[in-house]
Amino acid sequence: MNWEEFAEGLAEEFGRLPTGALLVLSEPGEAGRYAQFAQEESELVAYVVVNSFLAGPARATPRGEEAIVRAGWNPPDASGRHENWWRTLPWPASSAQYRALAGSVAAALRDGYAIASPDGWSYQAWNERTGDDIELRSLALRPA
Protein backbone atom coordinates (compact mmCIF):
# COMPACT_ATOMS: atom_id res chain seq x y z
CA MET A 1 0.00 0.00 0.00
CA ASN A 2 1.26 3.49 -0.78
CA TRP A 3 0.45 6.75 1.01
CA GLU A 4 -2.23 7.73 -1.52
CA GLU A 5 -4.10 4.44 -1.00
CA PHE A 6 -3.69 4.87 2.75
CA ALA A 7 -5.18 8.38 2.59
CA GLU A 8 -8.12 7.22 0.45
CA GLY A 9 -8.99 4.43 2.88
CA LEU A 10 -8.56 6.66 5.92
CA ALA A 11 -10.84 9.33 4.47
CA GLU A 12 -13.55 6.70 3.91
CA GLU A 13 -13.21 5.51 7.50
CA PHE A 14 -13.44 9.05 8.90
CA GLY A 15 -16.92 9.33 7.41
CA ARG A 16 -18.04 6.19 9.25
CA LEU A 17 -16.73 6.92 12.74
CA PRO A 18 -19.52 7.17 15.30
CA THR A 19 -19.52 9.68 18.14
CA GLY A 20 -17.24 8.28 20.82
CA ALA A 21 -14.90 6.54 18.37
CA LEU A 22 -11.19 6.46 19.11
CA LEU A 23 -8.72 5.36 16.44
CA VAL A 24 -4.98 4.86 16.85
CA LEU A 25 -2.70 4.08 13.90
CA SER A 26 0.74 2.75 14.90
CA GLU A 27 3.87 1.88 12.99
CA PRO A 28 5.58 -1.46 13.57
CA GLY A 29 8.69 -1.76 15.68
CA GLU A 30 10.16 0.40 18.37
CA ALA A 31 10.04 3.85 16.74
CA GLY A 32 6.69 4.65 18.36
CA ARG A 33 5.25 6.97 15.73
CA TYR A 34 1.46 7.16 15.57
CA ALA A 35 -1.60 9.13 14.55
CA GLN A 36 -4.79 9.12 16.59
CA PHE A 37 -8.31 10.41 16.18
CA ALA A 38 -11.25 11.10 18.48
CA GLN A 39 -14.77 11.56 17.11
CA GLU A 40 -16.42 13.92 19.56
CA GLU A 41 -19.96 15.35 19.54
CA SER A 42 -19.14 18.34 17.35
CA GLU A 43 -15.72 17.64 15.86
CA LEU A 44 -13.18 15.08 14.77
CA VAL A 45 -9.89 15.71 16.56
CA ALA A 46 -6.76 14.40 14.84
CA TYR A 47 -3.26 14.04 16.27
CA VAL A 48 0.16 13.10 14.92
CA VAL A 49 2.91 12.33 17.41
CA VAL A 50 5.31 15.13 18.30
CA ASN A 51 9.08 14.72 18.73
CA SER A 52 9.02 14.97 22.52
CA PHE A 53 7.42 11.49 22.63
CA LEU A 54 10.02 9.94 20.31
CA ALA A 55 13.63 8.77 20.55
CA GLY A 56 16.37 10.27 18.33
CA PRO A 57 16.16 8.53 14.96
CA ALA A 58 12.35 8.45 14.97
CA ARG A 59 12.07 12.22 15.40
CA ALA A 60 11.24 14.63 12.62
CA THR A 61 14.10 16.85 11.54
CA PRO A 62 13.57 20.62 11.53
CA ARG A 63 12.74 20.29 7.81
CA GLY A 64 10.34 17.49 8.67
CA GLU A 65 8.61 19.68 11.22
CA GLU A 66 8.26 22.40 8.57
CA ALA A 67 6.60 19.80 6.31
CA ILE A 68 4.17 18.93 9.10
CA VAL A 69 3.24 22.60 9.49
CA ARG A 70 2.82 22.94 5.70
CA ALA A 71 0.48 19.93 5.82
CA GLY A 72 -1.81 21.97 8.08
CA TRP A 73 -0.93 20.70 11.55
CA ASN A 74 -0.95 22.90 14.64
CA PRO A 75 1.89 22.50 17.16
CA PRO A 76 1.16 21.37 20.73
CA ASP A 77 -0.42 24.14 22.77
CA ALA A 78 0.62 25.58 26.10
CA SER A 79 -2.73 24.70 27.71
CA GLY A 80 -1.89 21.00 27.61
CA ARG A 81 -5.11 20.15 25.77
CA HIS A 82 -3.13 19.20 22.67
CA GLU A 83 0.20 17.50 23.47
CA ASN A 84 0.81 16.41 19.85
CA TRP A 85 0.49 17.99 16.43
CA TRP A 86 -3.26 18.50 16.06
CA ARG A 87 -6.11 19.46 13.74
CA THR A 88 -9.88 19.44 14.03
CA LEU A 89 -12.76 19.12 11.62
CA PRO A 90 -16.30 20.19 12.41
CA TRP A 91 -18.72 17.30 12.54
CA PRO A 92 -20.30 16.34 10.34
CA ALA A 93 -17.69 17.10 7.71
CA SER A 94 -17.81 16.76 3.95
CA SER A 95 -16.04 14.00 2.07
CA ALA A 96 -13.66 16.66 0.69
CA GLN A 97 -12.77 17.69 4.25
CA TYR A 98 -12.16 14.06 5.23
CA ARG A 99 -9.94 13.59 2.16
CA ALA A 100 -7.97 16.73 3.03
CA LEU A 101 -7.45 15.58 6.61
CA ALA A 102 -6.40 12.08 5.53
CA GLY A 103 -3.98 13.62 3.03
CA SER A 104 -2.47 15.76 5.77
CA VAL A 105 -1.99 12.67 7.95
CA ALA A 106 -0.17 10.93 5.10
CA ALA A 107 1.93 14.04 4.42
CA ALA A 108 2.94 14.40 8.06
CA LEU A 109 4.04 10.78 8.30
CA ARG A 110 5.63 10.59 4.84
CA ASP A 111 7.21 14.04 4.56
CA GLY A 112 7.50 15.02 8.21
CA TYR A 113 8.84 11.75 9.58
CA ALA A 114 10.28 10.32 6.34
CA ILE A 115 8.30 7.08 6.65
CA ALA A 116 8.53 5.31 3.30
CA SER A 117 5.10 3.65 3.36
CA PRO A 118 2.30 2.64 5.71
CA ASP A 119 3.10 -1.04 5.14
CA GLY A 120 3.11 -2.93 8.42
CA TRP A 121 1.16 -0.27 10.30
CA SER A 122 -1.73 -1.44 12.47
CA TYR A 123 -4.74 0.11 14.10
CA GLN A 124 -6.83 0.00 17.23
CA ALA A 125 -10.36 1.37 17.00
CA TRP A 126 -13.16 1.29 19.52
CA ASN A 127 -16.14 3.27 20.70
CA GLU A 128 -15.40 4.69 24.11
CA ARG A 129 -19.12 5.08 24.83
CA THR A 130 -20.15 1.50 24.10
CA GLY A 131 -16.86 -0.36 24.52
CA ASP A 132 -17.36 -1.98 21.11
CA ASP A 133 -14.43 -2.53 18.77
CA ILE A 134 -14.64 -0.83 15.38
CA GLU A 135 -13.48 -2.66 12.27
CA LEU A 136 -11.87 -0.54 9.57
CA ARG A 137 -12.71 -2.22 6.27
CA SER A 138 -11.53 0.49 3.87
CA LEU A 139 -8.12 0.88 5.43
CA ALA A 140 -5.79 -1.97 4.47
CA LEU A 141 -4.16 -2.21 7.90
CA ARG A 142 -4.33 -5.07 10.36
CA PRO A 143 -5.89 -4.65 13.79
CA ALA A 144 -3.33 -4.45 16.60
Tab-separated table of N, CA and C in Angstrom, residues 59-139:
chain	number	residue	atom	x	y	z
A	59	ARG	N	12.545	10.837	15.371
A	59	ARG	CA	12.074	12.220	15.400
A	59	ARG	C	12.109	12.864	14.025
A	60	ALA	N	11.226	13.814	13.836
A	60	ALA	CA	11.240	14.626	12.624
A	60	ALA	C	12.402	15.610	12.719
A	61	THR	N	13.055	15.834	11.608
A	61	THR	CA	14.097	16.849	11.539
A	61	THR	C	13.423	18.223	11.527
A	62	PRO	N	14.192	19.291	11.670
A	62	PRO	CA	13.575	20.621	11.529
A	62	PRO	C	12.855	20.785	10.184
A	63	ARG	N	13.429	20.256	9.115
A	63	ARG	CA	12.744	20.287	7.813
A	63	ARG	C	11.466	19.466	7.846
A	64	GLY	N	11.528	18.322	8.536
A	64	GLY	CA	10.341	17.493	8.671
A	64	GLY	C	9.238	18.214	9.427
A	65	GLU	N	9.608	18.926	10.472
A	65	GLU	CA	8.607	19.682	11.224
A	65	GLU	C	7.995	20.786	10.359
A	66	GLU	N	8.800	21.395	9.503
A	66	GLU	CA	8.264	22.396	8.567
A	66	GLU	C	7.251	21.749	7.625
A	67	ALA	N	7.528	20.521	7.185
A	67	ALA	CA	6.603	19.802	6.310
A	67	ALA	C	5.291	19.508	7.036
A	68	ILE	N	5.382	19.192	8.314
A	68	ILE	CA	4.167	18.926	9.097
A	68	ILE	C	3.322	20.194	9.195
A	69	VAL	N	3.959	21.321	9.439
A	69	VAL	CA	3.236	22.597	9.491
A	69	VAL	C	2.604	22.899	8.130
A	70	ARG	N	3.364	22.700	7.045
A	70	ARG	CA	2.823	22.943	5.703
A	70	ARG	C	1.625	22.039	5.402
A	71	ALA	N	1.600	20.862	6.022
A	71	ALA	CA	0.476	19.933	5.820
A	71	ALA	C	-0.750	20.342	6.637
A	72	GLY	N	-0.646	21.434	7.380
A	72	GLY	CA	-1.812	21.968	8.084
A	72	GLY	C	-1.928	21.640	9.551
A	73	TRP	N	-0.872	21.095	10.143
A	73	TRP	CA	-0.933	20.698	11.548
A	73	TRP	C	-0.548	21.849	12.467
A	74	ASN	N	-1.247	21.923	13.598
A	74	ASN	CA	-0.947	22.901	14.642
A	74	ASN	C	0.017	22.274	15.639
A	75	PRO	N	0.980	23.046	16.155
A	75	PRO	CA	1.890	22.495	17.163
A	75	PRO	C	1.169	22.299	18.497
A	76	PRO	N	1.763	21.519	19.397
A	76	PRO	CA	1.159	21.367	20.728
A	76	PRO	C	0.911	22.740	21.343
A	77	ASP	N	-0.124	22.833	22.164
A	77	ASP	CA	-0.425	24.136	22.768
A	77	ASP	C	-0.031	24.179	24.233
A	78	ALA	N	0.156	25.371	24.726
A	78	ALA	CA	0.618	25.579	26.099
A	78	ALA	C	-0.414	25.149	27.138
A	79	SER	N	-1.680	25.065	26.739
A	79	SER	CA	-2.728	24.698	27.706
A	79	SER	C	-2.650	23.233	28.123
A	80	GLY	N	-1.958	22.430	27.320
A	80	GLY	CA	-1.892	21.004	27.613
A	80	GLY	C	-3.035	20.209	27.010
A	81	ARG	N	-4.003	20.885	26.390
A	81	ARG	CA	-5.115	20.155	25.765
A	81	ARG	C	-4.624	19.323	24.594
A	82	HIS	N	-3.670	19.883	23.836
A	82	HIS	CA	-3.126	19.196	22.673
A	82	HIS	C	-1.622	19.010	22.884
A	83	GLU	N	-1.218	17.792	23.214
A	83	GLU	CA	0.197	17.503	23.469
A	83	GLU	C	0.943	17.079	22.217
A	84	ASN	N	0.227	16.828	21.124
A	84	ASN	CA	0.806	16.409	19.854
A	84	ASN	C	0.461	17.446	18.788
A	85	TRP	N	0.975	17.234	17.560
A	85	TRP	CA	0.488	17.994	16.429
A	85	TRP	C	-1.008	17.719	16.345
A	86	TRP	N	-1.817	18.711	16.030
A	86	TRP	CA	-3.260	18.495	16.058
A	86	TRP	C	-3.983	19.305	14.984
A	87	ARG	N	-5.163	18.813	14.658
A	87	ARG	CA	-6.112	19.461	13.739
A	87	ARG	C	-7.505	19.050	14.164
A	88	THR	N	-8.485	19.823	13.795
A	88	THR	CA	-9.878	19.442	14.030
A	88	THR	C	-10.689	19.679	12.764
A	89	LEU	N	-11.759	18.920	12.669
A	89	LEU	CA	-12.758	19.119	11.624
A	89	LEU	C	-14.108	19.235	12.308
A	90	PRO	N	-14.946	20.159	11.859
A	90	PRO	CA	-16.301	20.195	12.410
A	90	PRO	C	-17.022	18.909	12.027
A	91	TRP	N	-17.964	18.507	12.848
A	91	TRP	CA	-18.722	17.298	12.543
A	91	TRP	C	-20.187	17.657	12.416
A	92	PRO	N	-20.848	17.193	11.392
A	92	PRO	CA	-20.303	16.340	10.341
A	92	PRO	C	-19.463	17.153	9.360
A	93	ALA	N	-18.558	16.474	8.703
A	93	ALA	CA	-17.690	17.096	7.707
A	93	ALA	C	-18.041	16.548	6.331
A	94	SER	N	-17.574	17.230	5.315
A	94	SER	CA	-17.807	16.762	3.947
A	94	SER	C	-16.748	15.731	3.569
A	95	SER	N	-17.023	14.979	2.525
A	95	SER	CA	-16.040	13.996	2.066
A	95	SER	C	-14.757	14.700	1.625
A	96	ALA	N	-14.859	15.905	1.078
A	96	ALA	CA	-13.662	16.662	0.691
A	96	ALA	C	-12.834	17.024	1.929
A	97	GLN	N	-13.488	17.382	3.018
A	97	GLN	CA	-12.767	17.692	4.252
A	97	GLN	C	-12.093	16.446	4.818
A	98	TYR	N	-12.780	15.299	4.765
A	98	TYR	CA	-12.162	14.058	5.232
A	98	TYR	C	-10.955	13.691	4.378
A	99	ARG	N	-11.070	13.876	3.050
A	99	ARG	CA	-9.935	13.589	2.165
A	99	ARG	C	-8.758	14.517	2.469
A	100	ALA	N	-9.045	15.780	2.712
A	100	ALA	CA	-7.974	16.727	3.026
A	100	ALA	C	-7.276	16.355	4.334
A	101	LEU	N	-8.052	15.975	5.341
A	101	LEU	CA	-7.447	15.578	6.614
A	101	LEU	C	-6.615	14.314	6.439
A	102	ALA	N	-7.145	13.325	5.748
A	102	ALA	CA	-6.401	12.083	5.530
A	102	ALA	C	-5.117	12.359	4.752
A	103	GLY	N	-5.176	13.243	3.780
A	103	GLY	CA	-3.981	13.620	3.035
A	103	GLY	C	-2.954	14.293	3.916
A	104	SER	N	-3.409	15.090	4.873
A	104	SER	CA	-2.466	15.758	5.774
A	104	SER	C	-1.840	14.775	6.759
A	105	VAL	N	-2.570	13.722	7.119
A	105	VAL	CA	-1.992	12.666	7.953
A	105	VAL	C	-0.874	11.969	7.177
A	106	ALA	N	-1.178	11.593	5.938
A	106	ALA	CA	-0.173	10.933	5.102
A	106	ALA	C	1.036	11.830	4.891
A	107	ALA	N	0.819	13.108	4.636
A	107	ALA	CA	1.932	14.036	4.417
A	107	ALA	C	2.791	14.184	5.664
A	108	ALA	N	2.161	14.266	6.825
A	108	ALA	CA	2.937	14.397	8.065
A	108	ALA	C	3.818	13.174	8.298
A	109	LEU	N	3.271	12.007	8.075
A	109	LEU	CA	4.044	10.782	8.301
A	109	LEU	C	5.091	10.567	7.210
A	110	ARG	N	4.716	10.799	5.970
A	110	ARG	CA	5.626	10.589	4.841
A	110	ARG	C	6.694	11.676	4.776
A	111	ASP	N	6.272	12.935	4.766
A	111	ASP	CA	7.205	14.041	4.561
A	111	ASP	C	7.808	14.547	5.868
A	112	GLY	N	7.015	14.528	6.925
A	112	GLY	CA	7.505	15.017	8.207
A	112	GLY	C	8.436	14.045	8.905
A	113	TYR	N	8.058	12.767	8.882
A	113	TYR	CA	8.844	11.754	9.581
A	113	TYR	C	9.617	10.835	8.646
A	114	ALA	N	9.546	11.093	7.344
A	114	ALA	CA	10.284	10.324	6.338
A	114	ALA	C	9.997	8.828	6.413
A	115	ILE	N	8.728	8.487	6.626
A	115	ILE	CA	8.304	7.084	6.652
A	115	ILE	C	7.964	6.690	5.216
A	116	ALA	N	8.632	5.674	4.715
A	116	ALA	CA	8.531	5.305	3.300
A	116	ALA	C	7.131	4.877	2.880
A	117	SER	N	6.448	4.116	3.717
A	117	SER	CA	5.104	3.649	3.362
A	117	SER	C	4.376	3.239	4.642
A	118	PRO	N	3.061	3.095	4.550
A	118	PRO	CA	2.296	2.644	5.709
A	118	PRO	C	2.278	1.124	5.860
A	119	ASP	N	3.053	0.413	5.042
A	119	ASP	CA	3.095	-1.044	5.143
A	119	ASP	C	3.517	-1.460	6.549
A	120	GLY	N	2.806	-2.419	7.094
A	120	GLY	CA	3.108	-2.932	8.419
A	120	GLY	C	2.440	-2.169	9.552
A	121	TRP	N	1.858	-1.022	9.254
A	121	TRP	CA	1.163	-0.274	10.299
A	121	TRP	C	-0.070	-1.058	10.748
A	122	SER	N	-0.532	-0.788	11.943
A	122	SER	CA	-1.730	-1.444	12.468
A	122	SER	C	-2.635	-0.389	13.099
A	123	TYR	N	-3.807	-0.830	13.474
A	123	TYR	CA	-4.744	0.108	14.097
A	123	TYR	C	-5.438	-0.525	15.293
A	124	GLN	N	-5.889	0.340	16.168
A	124	GLN	CA	-6.826	-0.001	17.234
A	124	GLN	C	-7.974	0.978	17.087
A	125	ALA	N	-9.200	0.500	17.123
A	125	ALA	CA	-10.359	1.374	16.998
A	125	ALA	C	-11.471	0.831	17.881
A	126	TRP	N	-12.075	1.696	18.642
A	126	TRP	CA	-13.163	1.292	19.522
A	126	TRP	C	-14.031	2.503	19.807
A	127	ASN	N	-15.233	2.222	20.289
A	127	ASN	CA	-16.144	3.273	20.698
A	127	ASN	C	-16.062	3.377	22.207
A	128	GLU	N	-15.582	4.491	22.673
A	128	GLU	CA	-15.404	4.685	24.109
A	128	GLU	C	-16.741	4.686	24.860
A	129	ARG	N	-17.801	5.036	24.188
A	129	ARG	CA	-19.119	5.079	24.833
A	129	ARG	C	-19.719	3.699	25.018
A	130	THR	N	-19.528	2.822	24.028
A	130	THR	CA	-20.151	1.497	24.095
A	130	THR	C	-19.173	0.395	24.461
A	131	GLY	N	-17.867	0.669	24.289
A	131	GLY	CA	-16.857	-0.357	24.524
A	131	GLY	C	-16.677	-1.305	23.350
A	132	ASP	N	-17.435	-1.103	22.281
A	132	ASP	CA	-17.358	-1.983	21.110
A	132	ASP	C	-16.134	-1.667	20.257
A	133	ASP	N	-15.502	-2.716	19.734
A	133	ASP	CA	-14.427	-2.535	18.768
A	133	ASP	C	-15.025	-2.048	17.452
A	134	ILE	N	-14.229	-1.317	16.695
A	134	ILE	CA	-14.637	-0.833	15.381
A	134	ILE	C	-13.702	-1.452	14.354
A	135	GLU	N	-14.281	-2.070	13.341
A	135	GLU	CA	-13.480	-2.656	12.268
A	135	GLU	C	-13.356	-1.638	11.141
A	136	LEU	N	-12.132	-1.455	10.678
A	136	LEU	CA	-11.873	-0.535	9.572
A	136	LEU	C	-11.710	-1.356	8.295
A	137	ARG	N	-12.722	-1.368	7.468
A	137	ARG	CA	-12.706	-2.217	6.273
A	137	ARG	C	-12.071	-1.537	5.065
A	138	SER	N	-12.077	-0.215	5.032
A	138	SER	CA	-11.530	0.494	3.867
A	138	SER	C	-10.048	0.793	4.008
A	139	LEU	N	-9.519	0.592	5.176
A	139	LEU	CA	-8.120	0.881	5.431
A	139	LEU	C	-7.366	-0.440	5.506
